[in-house]
Each structure stands twice: as C-alpha cells, then as structure tokens.
GROMACS .gro file of C-alpha atoms in nm:
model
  183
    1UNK     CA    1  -3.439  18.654  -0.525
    2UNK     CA    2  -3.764  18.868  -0.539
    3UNK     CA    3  -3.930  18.592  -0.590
    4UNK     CA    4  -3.764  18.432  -0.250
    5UNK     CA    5  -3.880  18.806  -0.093
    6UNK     CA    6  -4.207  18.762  -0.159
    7UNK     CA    7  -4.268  18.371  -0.077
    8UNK     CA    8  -4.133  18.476   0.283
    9UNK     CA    9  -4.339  18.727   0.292
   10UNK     CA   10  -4.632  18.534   0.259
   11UNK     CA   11  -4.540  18.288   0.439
   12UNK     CA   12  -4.520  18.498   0.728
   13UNK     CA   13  -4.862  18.682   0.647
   14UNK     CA   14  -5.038  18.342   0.640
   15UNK     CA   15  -4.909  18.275   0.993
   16UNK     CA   16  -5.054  18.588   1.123
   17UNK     CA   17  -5.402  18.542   0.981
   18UNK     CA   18  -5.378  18.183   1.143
   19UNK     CA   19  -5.293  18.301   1.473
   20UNK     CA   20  -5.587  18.563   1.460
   21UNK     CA   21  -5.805  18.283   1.385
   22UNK     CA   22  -5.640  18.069   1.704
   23UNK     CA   23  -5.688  18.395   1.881
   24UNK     CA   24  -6.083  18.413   1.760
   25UNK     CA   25  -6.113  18.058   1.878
   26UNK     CA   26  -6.054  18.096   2.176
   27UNK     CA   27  -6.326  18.436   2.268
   28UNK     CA   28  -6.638  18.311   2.407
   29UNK     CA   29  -6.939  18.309   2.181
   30UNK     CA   30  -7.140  18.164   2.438
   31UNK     CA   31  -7.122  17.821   2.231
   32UNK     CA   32  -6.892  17.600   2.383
   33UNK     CA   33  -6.582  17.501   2.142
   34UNK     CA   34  -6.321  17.265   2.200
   35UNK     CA   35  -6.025  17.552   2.145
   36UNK     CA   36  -6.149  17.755   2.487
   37UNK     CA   37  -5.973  17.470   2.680
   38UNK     CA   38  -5.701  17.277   2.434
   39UNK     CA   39  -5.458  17.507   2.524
   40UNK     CA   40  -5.451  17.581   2.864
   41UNK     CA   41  -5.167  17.402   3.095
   42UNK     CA   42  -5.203  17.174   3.337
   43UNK     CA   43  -4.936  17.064   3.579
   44UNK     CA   44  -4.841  16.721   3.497
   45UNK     CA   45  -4.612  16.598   3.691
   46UNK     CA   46  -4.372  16.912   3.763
   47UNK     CA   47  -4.417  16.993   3.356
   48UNK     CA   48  -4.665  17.218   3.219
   49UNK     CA   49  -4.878  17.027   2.968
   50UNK     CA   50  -5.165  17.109   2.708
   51UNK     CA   51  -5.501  17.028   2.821
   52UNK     CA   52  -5.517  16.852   2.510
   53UNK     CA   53  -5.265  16.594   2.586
   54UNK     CA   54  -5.417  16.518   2.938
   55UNK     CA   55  -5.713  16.358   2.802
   56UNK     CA   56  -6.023  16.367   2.555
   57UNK     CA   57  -6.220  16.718   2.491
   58UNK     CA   58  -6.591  16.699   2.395
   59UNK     CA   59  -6.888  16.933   2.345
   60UNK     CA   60  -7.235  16.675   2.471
   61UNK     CA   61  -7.426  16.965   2.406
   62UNK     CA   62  -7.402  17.305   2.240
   63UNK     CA   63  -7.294  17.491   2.580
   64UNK     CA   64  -7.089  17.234   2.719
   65UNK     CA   65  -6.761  17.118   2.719
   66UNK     CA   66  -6.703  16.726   2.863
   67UNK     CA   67  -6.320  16.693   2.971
   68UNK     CA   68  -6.244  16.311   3.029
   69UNK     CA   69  -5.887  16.323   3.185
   70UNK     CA   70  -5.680  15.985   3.059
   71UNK     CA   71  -5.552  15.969   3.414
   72UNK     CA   72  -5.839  16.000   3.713
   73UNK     CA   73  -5.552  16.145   3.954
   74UNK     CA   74  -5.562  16.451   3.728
   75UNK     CA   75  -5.920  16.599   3.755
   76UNK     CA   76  -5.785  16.814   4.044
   77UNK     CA   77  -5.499  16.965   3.813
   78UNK     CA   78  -5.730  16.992   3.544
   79UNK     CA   79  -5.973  17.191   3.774
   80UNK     CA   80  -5.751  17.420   3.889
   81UNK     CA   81  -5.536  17.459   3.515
   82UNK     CA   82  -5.888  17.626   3.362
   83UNK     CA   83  -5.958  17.826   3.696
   84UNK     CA   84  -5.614  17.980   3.700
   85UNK     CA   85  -5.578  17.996   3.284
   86UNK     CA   86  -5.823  18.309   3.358
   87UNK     CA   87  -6.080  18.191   3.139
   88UNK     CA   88  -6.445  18.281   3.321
   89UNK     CA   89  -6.526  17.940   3.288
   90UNK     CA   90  -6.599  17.743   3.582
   91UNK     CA   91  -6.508  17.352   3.624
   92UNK     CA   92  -6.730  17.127   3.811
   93UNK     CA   93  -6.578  16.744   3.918
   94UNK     CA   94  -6.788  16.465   3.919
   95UNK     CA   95  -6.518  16.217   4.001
   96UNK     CA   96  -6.462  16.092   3.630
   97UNK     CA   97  -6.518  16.410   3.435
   98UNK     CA   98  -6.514  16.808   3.448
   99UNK     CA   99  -6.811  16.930   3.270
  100UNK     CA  100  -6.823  17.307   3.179
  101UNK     CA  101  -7.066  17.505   3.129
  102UNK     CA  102  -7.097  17.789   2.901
  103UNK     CA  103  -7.298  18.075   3.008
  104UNK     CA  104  -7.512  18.297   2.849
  105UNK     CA  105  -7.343  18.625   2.734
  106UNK     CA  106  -7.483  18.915   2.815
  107UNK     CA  107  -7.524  19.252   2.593
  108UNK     CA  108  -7.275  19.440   2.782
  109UNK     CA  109  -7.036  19.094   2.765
  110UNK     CA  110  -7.041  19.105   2.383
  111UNK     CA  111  -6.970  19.462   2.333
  112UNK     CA  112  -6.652  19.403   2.574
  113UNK     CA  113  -6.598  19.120   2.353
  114UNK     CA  114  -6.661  19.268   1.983
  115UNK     CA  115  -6.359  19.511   2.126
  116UNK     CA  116  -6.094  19.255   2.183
  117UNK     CA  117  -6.223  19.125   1.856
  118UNK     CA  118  -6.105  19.448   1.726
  119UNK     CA  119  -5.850  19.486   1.936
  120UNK     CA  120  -5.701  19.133   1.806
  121UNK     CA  121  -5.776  19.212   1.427
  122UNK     CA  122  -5.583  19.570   1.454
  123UNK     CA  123  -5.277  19.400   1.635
  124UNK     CA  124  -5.270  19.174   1.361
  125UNK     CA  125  -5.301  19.428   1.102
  126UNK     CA  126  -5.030  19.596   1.228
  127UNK     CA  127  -4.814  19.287   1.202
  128UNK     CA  128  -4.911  19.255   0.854
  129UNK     CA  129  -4.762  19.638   0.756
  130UNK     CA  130  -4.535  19.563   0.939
  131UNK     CA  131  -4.412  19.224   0.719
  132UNK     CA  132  -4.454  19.450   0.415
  133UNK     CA  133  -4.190  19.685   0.527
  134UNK     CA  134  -3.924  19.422   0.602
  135UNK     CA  135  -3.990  19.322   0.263
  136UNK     CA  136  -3.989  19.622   0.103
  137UNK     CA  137  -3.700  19.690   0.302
  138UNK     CA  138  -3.539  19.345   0.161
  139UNK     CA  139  -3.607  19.441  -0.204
  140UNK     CA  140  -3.415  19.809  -0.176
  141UNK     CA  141  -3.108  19.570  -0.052
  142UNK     CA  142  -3.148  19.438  -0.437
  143UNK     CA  143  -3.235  19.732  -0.620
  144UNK     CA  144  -2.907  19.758  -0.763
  145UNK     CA  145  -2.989  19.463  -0.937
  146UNK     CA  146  -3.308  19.589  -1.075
  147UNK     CA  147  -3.408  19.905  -1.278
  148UNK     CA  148  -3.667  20.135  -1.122
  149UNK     CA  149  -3.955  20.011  -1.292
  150UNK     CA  150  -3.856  19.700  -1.204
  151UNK     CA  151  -3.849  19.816  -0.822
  152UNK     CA  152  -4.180  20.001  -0.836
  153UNK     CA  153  -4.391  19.720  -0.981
  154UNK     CA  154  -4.220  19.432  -0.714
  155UNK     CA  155  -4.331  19.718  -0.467
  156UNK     CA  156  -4.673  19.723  -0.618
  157UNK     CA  157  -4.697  19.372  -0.621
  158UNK     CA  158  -4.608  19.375  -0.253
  159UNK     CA  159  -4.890  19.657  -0.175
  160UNK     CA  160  -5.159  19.431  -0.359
  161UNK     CA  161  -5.042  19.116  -0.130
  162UNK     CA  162  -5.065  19.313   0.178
  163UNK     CA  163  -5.392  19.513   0.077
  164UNK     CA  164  -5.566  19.080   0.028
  165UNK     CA  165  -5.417  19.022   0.351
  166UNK     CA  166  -5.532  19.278   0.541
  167UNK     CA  167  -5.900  19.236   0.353
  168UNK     CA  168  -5.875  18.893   0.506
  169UNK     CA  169  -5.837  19.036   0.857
  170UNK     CA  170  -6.128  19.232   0.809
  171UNK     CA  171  -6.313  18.987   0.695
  172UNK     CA  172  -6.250  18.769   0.983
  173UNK     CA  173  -6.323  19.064   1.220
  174UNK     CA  174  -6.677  19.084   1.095
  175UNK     CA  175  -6.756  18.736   1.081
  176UNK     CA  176  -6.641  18.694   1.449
  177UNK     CA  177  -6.826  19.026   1.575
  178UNK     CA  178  -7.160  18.879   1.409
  179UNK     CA  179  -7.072  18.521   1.573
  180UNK     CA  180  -7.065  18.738   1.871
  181UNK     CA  181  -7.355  19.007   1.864
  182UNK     CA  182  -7.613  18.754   1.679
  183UNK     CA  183  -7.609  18.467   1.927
   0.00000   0.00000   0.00000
C-alpha cells in the first residue's frame, strides 16, 4: 500500500518533468527544432489536427525548419495554423513547401525568454510539492496501519523523492537558460 503511494507518486512526478521538457522544447533558442511546429493545429478538414500528422517536418539547415505538407491543398492551412498558433515565426509558401526561418535572438529576447524559462520551471516545481502532499496526505489515510516511526521514515522517504525531483527541475532550468543566453 505505501509502496502503491509512492509508485503513483512518481509516476506522476516523472510526467511533470516531461512536460517541462515539452514545454522547453518548444522556447526559441534561435536554432530551429522540429518541436516549435509539431504541435500546432491545423484545420484539416473541419478537425483540428497536429502539424505533425499533416506532413513531414525537417531542419535543412541549423535555422530552418522545411514543412513538406502530404497534401499540396494544405500549405494555405498550414500557413495560417503557425501564424495564428502565436509563435513569432513567420511562414513563407513556395508552392510545395513552407520554409521557416529562425531569427536571430536578440539580448533583450533572451532575458524575456530565460524568464518564462523560470517561469515554466517554478510552475512545475510547484506541481511537484504539490504531488508530495497528496501523497503524504494518502499515507496519514494509512497511518493506522503503521507505527509512527514507520510514518515518519515513509514521509522521509517521500521528502528525499521530491527533493531529486525538484533537483531535476533545476537542473533543466539551467541547462535551458545557458541554451538560451550562450547562443
């Protein structure tokens, strides 16, 4: 039963740190990736679909992304999918392909975006503590099966998962802000 607390609760911990990284993925580093695009939502057909799914995604050359639609009649919908996902990328249509470019960031551009990187990893954080006290929470429902001892060191062991997890975070907070500031 602790045992079952504490699998869920990593469970859901490792599904947070993913989801930061998906989130990282997709902030500009002034390197074109793949990610910055896969996601957004083109109308296909009266149903919102993933870029993805509407045709191949490449990067020719560092700061460009090459989107080769499956279906030709879609390069308008792609176009105006990444103009309206809000991205600050623009599309241009050559009639077989949208090439992006990636521009340059500037040094006010990455401090804006070293803040949502902080932003992002806090958010996340918080989601983390927040696990730990449904679990903690969870375990007090049992503690009438357990002695005290027994409570404090599954709480303990719950504080030292949480603590990794949140090092993790961190961790991917700094590697993202030095992606960022040292391009």
């Amino acid at each position: 039963m602790v045992d079952e607390i504490i699998k869920a609760m990593q469970s859901k911990m490792d599904k947070t740190v993913e989801a930061l990284k998906k989130d990282f993925s997709i902030i500009r580093t002034g390197k074109a990736n793949p990610m910055m695009v896969e996601d957004v939502r083109v109308d296909y057909y009266g149903t919102l679909t993933p870029l993805n799914q509407m045709g191949k995604i490449a990067i020719p050359e560092p700061r460009m992304i090459l989107i080769t639609p499956f279906e030709k009649g879609m390069l308008k919908d792609i176009e105006k999918a990444i103009f309206g996902a809000g991205l600050g990328l623009t599309p241009n249509n050559d009639g077989s392909n949208i090439r992006i470019n990636i521009p340059e960031l500037t040094g006010e551009r990455r401090k804006e975006l070293a803040k949502v990187v902080k932003q992002k990893g806090e958010e996340k954080k918080v989601a983390i503590r927040n696990i730990r006290r449904d679990a903690n929470d969870d375990l007090k429902k049992h503690q009438a099966e357990m002695s005290q001892d027994d409570l404090k060191a599954q709480q303990d062991k719950i504080q030292k998962i949480t603590d990794s997890y949140i090092s993790k975070i961190t961790d991917l907070e700094k590697e993202k802000e030095k992606e960022i500031t040292t391009l």
